[in-house]
Tab-separated table of C-alpha atoms in Angstrom:
chain	number	residue	atom	x	y	z
A	1	MET	CA	-73.912	-13.337	26.906
A	2	SER	CA	-75.093	-10.909	23.679
A	3	GLY	CA	-72.970	-12.336	20.547
A	4	PRO	CA	-71.068	-8.775	20.163
A	5	VAL	CA	-69.823	-8.654	23.415
A	6	ARG	CA	-68.670	-12.508	23.078
A	7	HIS	CA	-67.196	-11.094	19.781
A	8	ARG	CA	-65.047	-8.039	20.872
A	9	SER	CA	-63.824	-10.296	23.914
A	10	ARG	CA	-62.767	-12.606	21.237
A	11	TRP	CA	-60.947	-9.832	18.972
A	12	ARG	CA	-59.377	-8.406	22.740
A	13	ARG	CA	-57.646	-11.588	23.557
A	14	LEU	CA	-56.632	-11.868	19.869
A	15	GLY	CA	-55.309	-8.833	20.149
A	16	ALA	CA	-53.316	-9.100	23.332
A	17	ARG	CA	-51.733	-12.617	22.114
A	18	ALA	CA	-50.187	-10.595	18.712
A	19	LEU	CA	-49.259	-7.596	20.344
A	20	PRO	CA	-46.151	-9.050	21.816
A	21	ALA	CA	-45.086	-10.182	18.564
A	22	PHE	CA	-45.764	-6.790	17.071
A	23	VAL	CA	-43.806	-5.093	18.674
A	24	VAL	CA	-40.780	-7.597	18.225
A	25	LEU	CA	-40.993	-7.526	14.651
A	26	ALA	CA	-41.116	-3.663	14.654
A	27	ALA	CA	-38.272	-3.788	16.966
A	28	GLY	CA	-36.209	-5.963	14.748
A	29	VAL	CA	-37.578	-3.591	11.863
A	30	ALA	CA	-36.073	-0.286	13.802
A	31	ILE	CA	-32.520	-2.302	14.651
A	32	ALA	CA	-32.093	-3.390	11.172
A	33	ALA	CA	-32.796	-0.146	9.928
A	34	ALA	CA	-30.650	1.401	12.425
A	35	LEU	CA	-27.617	-0.801	11.742
A	36	GLN	CA	-26.597	-0.470	8.583
A	37	VAL	CA	-23.127	-0.388	6.712
A	38	ARG	CA	-21.898	2.812	7.301
A	39	ASP	CA	-18.100	2.131	6.640
A	40	VAL	CA	-15.674	0.466	4.866
A	41	ARG	CA	-12.098	-0.063	5.864
A	42	VAL	CA	-9.087	-2.086	3.810
A	43	SER	CA	-5.928	-3.378	4.787
A	44	GLY	CA	-2.926	-5.679	3.269
A	45	THR	CA	-2.733	-3.113	-0.076
A	46	HIS	CA	0.846	-1.950	-0.248
A	47	ARG	CA	1.554	-2.173	-4.505
A	48	PHE	CA	-1.857	-1.255	-5.348
A	49	PRO	CA	-4.455	1.720	-4.620
A	50	ALA	CA	-7.184	0.655	-1.595
A	51	ARG	CA	-9.412	2.610	-3.554
A	52	GLU	CA	-10.449	-0.286	-5.963
A	53	VAL	CA	-11.294	-2.821	-3.124
A	54	GLU	CA	-13.458	0.185	-1.176
A	55	THR	CA	-15.560	1.053	-4.571
A	56	ALA	CA	-15.873	-2.638	-5.151
A	57	LEU	CA	-17.434	-2.602	-1.438
A	58	ARG	CA	-19.453	0.351	-1.430
A	59	ALA	CA	-22.683	-1.076	-2.834
A	60	ALA	CA	-22.878	-2.283	0.087
A	61	LEU	CA	-23.241	0.912	2.413
A	62	GLY	CA	-26.791	1.556	3.292
A	63	THR	CA	-27.770	-2.117	3.554
A	64	PRO	CA	-28.571	-3.577	6.845
A	65	THR	CA	-25.639	-5.387	8.006
A	66	ILE	CA	-27.990	-8.573	8.885
A	67	ALA	CA	-28.686	-8.586	5.068
A	68	THR	CA	-25.047	-8.016	4.148
A	69	ARG	CA	-23.461	-10.987	2.903
A	70	ALA	CA	-19.604	-11.096	3.638
A	71	GLY	CA	-19.488	-13.837	0.911
A	72	ALA	CA	-20.755	-11.981	-1.997
A	73	LEU	CA	-19.011	-8.857	-0.860
A	74	ARG	CA	-15.732	-11.239	-1.393
A	75	ALA	CA	-16.623	-12.290	-4.585
A	76	ARG	CA	-16.639	-8.348	-5.188
A	77	VAL	CA	-13.660	-7.863	-4.214
A	78	LEU	CA	-11.931	-11.210	-6.077
A	79	GLU	CA	-12.809	-9.738	-9.430
A	80	ILE	CA	-10.398	-6.591	-8.747
A	81	PRO	CA	-7.158	-8.646	-11.209
A	82	TRP	CA	-4.189	-7.564	-8.392
A	83	VAL	CA	-6.505	-9.110	-5.793
A	84	ALA	CA	-5.147	-12.649	-4.825
A	85	ASP	CA	-7.152	-13.106	-1.385
A	86	ALA	CA	-9.311	-11.353	0.686
A	87	SER	CA	-10.680	-11.989	4.265
A	88	LEU	CA	-14.015	-9.677	4.949
A	89	GLN	CA	-16.239	-9.217	8.010
A	90	VAL	CA	-19.490	-7.347	8.251
A	91	SER	CA	-19.930	-6.077	11.953
A	92	LEU	CA	-23.270	-5.148	13.905
A	93	ASP	CA	-21.969	-2.264	14.348
A	94	GLY	CA	-22.032	-1.823	10.036
A	95	VAL	CA	-17.948	-1.410	9.584
A	96	VAL	CA	-17.249	-3.654	6.329
A	97	THR	CA	-13.632	-4.921	7.118
A	98	CYS	CA	-11.384	-6.212	4.447
A	99	ALA	CA	-7.684	-7.690	4.462
A	100	VAL	CA	-6.353	-8.156	1.146
A	101	THR	CA	-3.437	-10.599	-0.060
A	102	GLU	CA	-1.955	-8.689	-3.649
A	103	ARG	CA	-0.920	-10.561	-6.750
A	104	GLN	CA	2.935	-10.432	-6.891
A	105	PRO	CA	3.920	-8.644	-10.621
A	106	ASP	CA	6.722	-10.333	-11.585
A	107	ALA	CA	7.382	-8.526	-15.077
A	108	VAL	CA	6.199	-5.078	-17.013
A	109	ALA	CA	4.076	-5.618	-20.340
A	110	VAL	CA	5.249	-2.791	-22.620
A	111	ASP	CA	2.054	-2.162	-25.100
A	112	ASP	CA	2.461	0.241	-27.597
A	113	GLY	CA	3.809	2.954	-24.832
A	114	VAL	CA	1.718	1.748	-22.200
A	115	ARG	CA	3.500	0.031	-19.071
A	116	ARG	CA	1.376	-2.538	-16.876
A	117	LEU	CA	1.910	-4.978	-14.223
A	118	VAL	CA	1.762	-8.677	-14.792
A	119	ASP	CA	2.025	-11.563	-12.682
A	120	SER	CA	3.652	-14.839	-13.222
A	121	GLY	CA	1.155	-16.395	-15.121
A	122	GLY	CA	1.174	-13.708	-17.312
A	123	THR	CA	-1.878	-11.928	-15.899
A	124	ILE	CA	-2.400	-7.914	-16.071
A	125	LEU	CA	-2.258	-6.700	-12.532
A	126	GLY	CA	-2.503	-2.458	-13.352
A	127	PRO	CA	-0.655	0.619	-14.162
A	128	ALA	CA	3.591	0.160	-13.936
A	129	ALA	CA	5.314	3.328	-12.994
A	130	ASP	CA	8.466	4.110	-14.446
A	131	GLY	CA	11.603	3.224	-13.296
A	132	THR	CA	10.527	-0.318	-11.774
A	133	SER	CA	13.417	-2.553	-12.503
A	134	LEU	CA	11.579	-5.777	-13.447
A	135	LEU	CA	11.629	-7.505	-16.572
A	136	GLU	CA	9.991	-6.054	-19.322
A	137	LEU	CA	7.854	-7.732	-22.473
A	138	ASP	CA	7.293	-5.856	-25.286
A	139	GLY	CA	4.979	-6.682	-27.743
A	140	PHE	CA	2.686	-9.980	-26.119
A	141	GLY	CA	-0.374	-7.886	-25.730
A	142	PRO	CA	-2.211	-9.553	-28.671
A	143	PHE	CA	-1.057	-12.820	-27.554
A	144	PRO	CA	-1.695	-13.182	-23.701
A	145	GLU	CA	-0.653	-17.212	-24.334
A	146	GLU	CA	2.487	-16.348	-25.584
A	147	ARG	CA	3.386	-13.937	-22.717
A	148	ALA	CA	2.328	-16.610	-19.947
A	149	ALA	CA	4.635	-19.107	-21.940
A	150	VAL	CA	8.163	-16.776	-21.996
A	151	LEU	CA	7.147	-16.156	-18.250
A	152	ALA	CA	7.111	-19.639	-17.559
A	153	ALA	CA	10.648	-20.510	-19.722
A	154	VAL	CA	12.726	-16.982	-17.951
A	155	PRO	CA	13.958	-19.281	-15.320
A	156	ALA	CA	15.156	-22.020	-17.864
A	157	CYS	CA	16.683	-19.044	-20.085
A	158	GLU	CA	18.426	-17.847	-17.486
A	159	ARG	CA	20.241	-20.936	-16.265
A	160	ALA	CA	21.513	-21.517	-20.076
A	161	TRP	CA	22.706	-17.864	-20.572
A	162	GLY	CA	23.961	-17.649	-17.184
A	163	ALA	CA	22.383	-14.080	-16.099
A	164	ARG	CA	19.287	-12.274	-15.871
A	165	VAL	CA	16.811	-11.459	-18.750
A	166	VAL	CA	16.445	-7.814	-18.821
A	167	SER	CA	13.984	-8.182	-21.214
A	168	ALA	CA	12.235	-9.581	-24.203
A	169	GLN	CA	10.716	-8.919	-26.876
A	170	ARG	CA	8.565	-10.735	-29.344
A	171	ILE	CA	9.503	-10.885	-33.161
A	172	ALA	CA	7.488	-13.589	-33.925
A	173	LEU	CA	5.558	-16.739	-32.707
A	174	ASN	CA	8.044	-18.453	-31.023
A	175	ASP	CA	10.512	-15.876	-31.997
A	176	VAL	CA	12.025	-13.569	-29.318
A	177	ALA	CA	14.785	-11.262	-28.401
A	178	PHE	CA	16.366	-11.846	-25.188
A	179	ARG	CA	18.511	-8.926	-23.278
A	180	PHE	CA	20.388	-9.930	-20.860
A	181	ALA	CA	22.177	-8.254	-17.911
A	182	GLY	CA	25.501	-7.516	-18.924
A	183	THR	CA	25.276	-8.331	-22.551
A	184	PRO	CA	24.377	-5.136	-24.396
A	185	LEU	CA	23.496	-6.361	-27.533
A	186	PRO	CA	20.020	-8.754	-28.143
A	187	VAL	CA	19.763	-12.710	-28.455
A	188	LEU	CA	17.280	-14.280	-30.431
A	189	ALA	CA	15.902	-17.115	-29.663
A	190	ASP	CA	12.985	-19.645	-29.292
A	191	PRO	CA	11.954	-19.679	-25.270
A	192	ARG	CA	10.955	-23.418	-26.079
A	193	ARG	CA	14.711	-24.389	-26.597
A	194	PRO	CA	16.322	-22.716	-23.387
A	195	ASP	CA	19.574	-24.601	-24.619
A	196	ALA	CA	20.037	-23.282	-27.325
A	197	LEU	CA	20.682	-20.315	-24.785
A	198	ARG	CA	24.037	-22.091	-23.620
A	199	GLU	CA	25.826	-22.840	-27.155
A	200	ALA	CA	25.162	-19.162	-28.181
A	201	ARG	CA	26.880	-17.681	-25.399
A	202	ARG	CA	29.328	-20.042	-25.942
A	203	VAL	CA	29.780	-18.841	-29.237
A	204	LEU	CA	29.654	-15.122	-27.813
A	205	THR	CA	32.309	-15.942	-25.616
A	206	ALA	CA	34.566	-16.957	-28.238
A	207	TRP	CA	33.899	-14.209	-30.695
A	208	THR	CA	34.557	-11.101	-28.226
A	209	VAL	CA	38.065	-12.730	-27.648
A	210	LYS	CA	39.566	-11.030	-30.956
A	211	ARG	CA	36.867	-9.320	-32.073
A	212	PRO	CA	34.248	-6.666	-31.232
A	213	ALA	CA	30.757	-7.318	-29.531
A	214	PRO	CA	28.756	-8.477	-32.787
A	215	ALA	CA	25.565	-6.486	-33.043
A	216	ARG	CA	23.316	-9.571	-32.692
A	217	ILE	CA	23.732	-13.509	-32.006
A	218	ASP	CA	20.420	-15.709	-33.336
A	219	ALA	CA	20.004	-18.962	-31.637
A	220	ARG	CA	16.595	-19.509	-33.125
A	221	VAL	CA	17.355	-22.484	-35.718
A	222	ALA	CA	18.711	-26.035	-33.881
A	223	GLY	CA	21.866	-26.590	-34.360
A	224	LEU	CA	23.015	-23.096	-35.366
A	225	VAL	CA	24.237	-19.873	-33.778
A	226	ALA	CA	24.046	-16.898	-36.178
A	227	VAL	CA	26.361	-13.995	-35.337
A	228	LEU	CA	25.821	-10.581	-36.774
A	229	PRO	CA	28.648	-8.413	-36.747
A	230	ALA	CA	28.427	-4.918	-35.384
A	231	PRO	CA	29.197	-2.206	-38.178
A	232	GLU	CA	32.500	-1.247	-38.616
A	233	GLU	CA	33.515	2.179	-38.077
A	234	PRO	CA	35.105	4.244	-40.458
A	235	PRO	CA	38.487	5.454	-40.380
A	236	ALA	CA	39.008	8.489	-38.894
A	237	GLU	CA	39.635	11.547	-41.310
A	238	PRO	CA	42.708	12.943	-40.928
A	239	GLU	CA	43.154	16.830	-39.598
A	240	GLU	CA	43.578	19.775	-41.520
A	241	GLY	CA	47.307	20.802	-41.717
A	242	ARG	CA	48.531	17.461	-41.489
């Protein structure tokens, strides 16, 4: 057999052996192209809009399902402030399913008229709707550490005063004006010393036995409770002709 004939025969044998592998590879490429991420489905949202999660996941649309990493997508979802946890799956038919667990809003931060929900750690979660009955924190925007400290102190302050804290306004470092349910006046205190509120409540109770409620109670100085009396109303002028 001549050399050229043997050469062609060898290439035919190599081609015959490589053909199945090529077919498998081509089929795999075709399947990968066909099985692309085509839809995103989000569940578990109640207080916050699902569209924020959907936006984070839309980067996967059009990518092959076999190349889409659920862990990477989950990490993107966890970057959303109000998402506490997320369970994510990518099906071969091109659907990304994400079940989220929301963070619990515990208060409303009010800064320059902007109302935003915060969790127990003081983390900003998102816009707050009007009419919410959550505790309001006013003026802590530039001081997130103080906001977190006040939130942590609220349960002890409520136990000391004996009523729910309705709002807390920052006056200065460690100086907060609290308003309690059922008490129509601000109570100034250091949130680090909630026991001072217990003494302030006793002073207020004794004060209002024979006098009208004061304009303010100040318990910021250790061992001292200052009372600012309410301004006296001017006497009523007699009606003309009498």
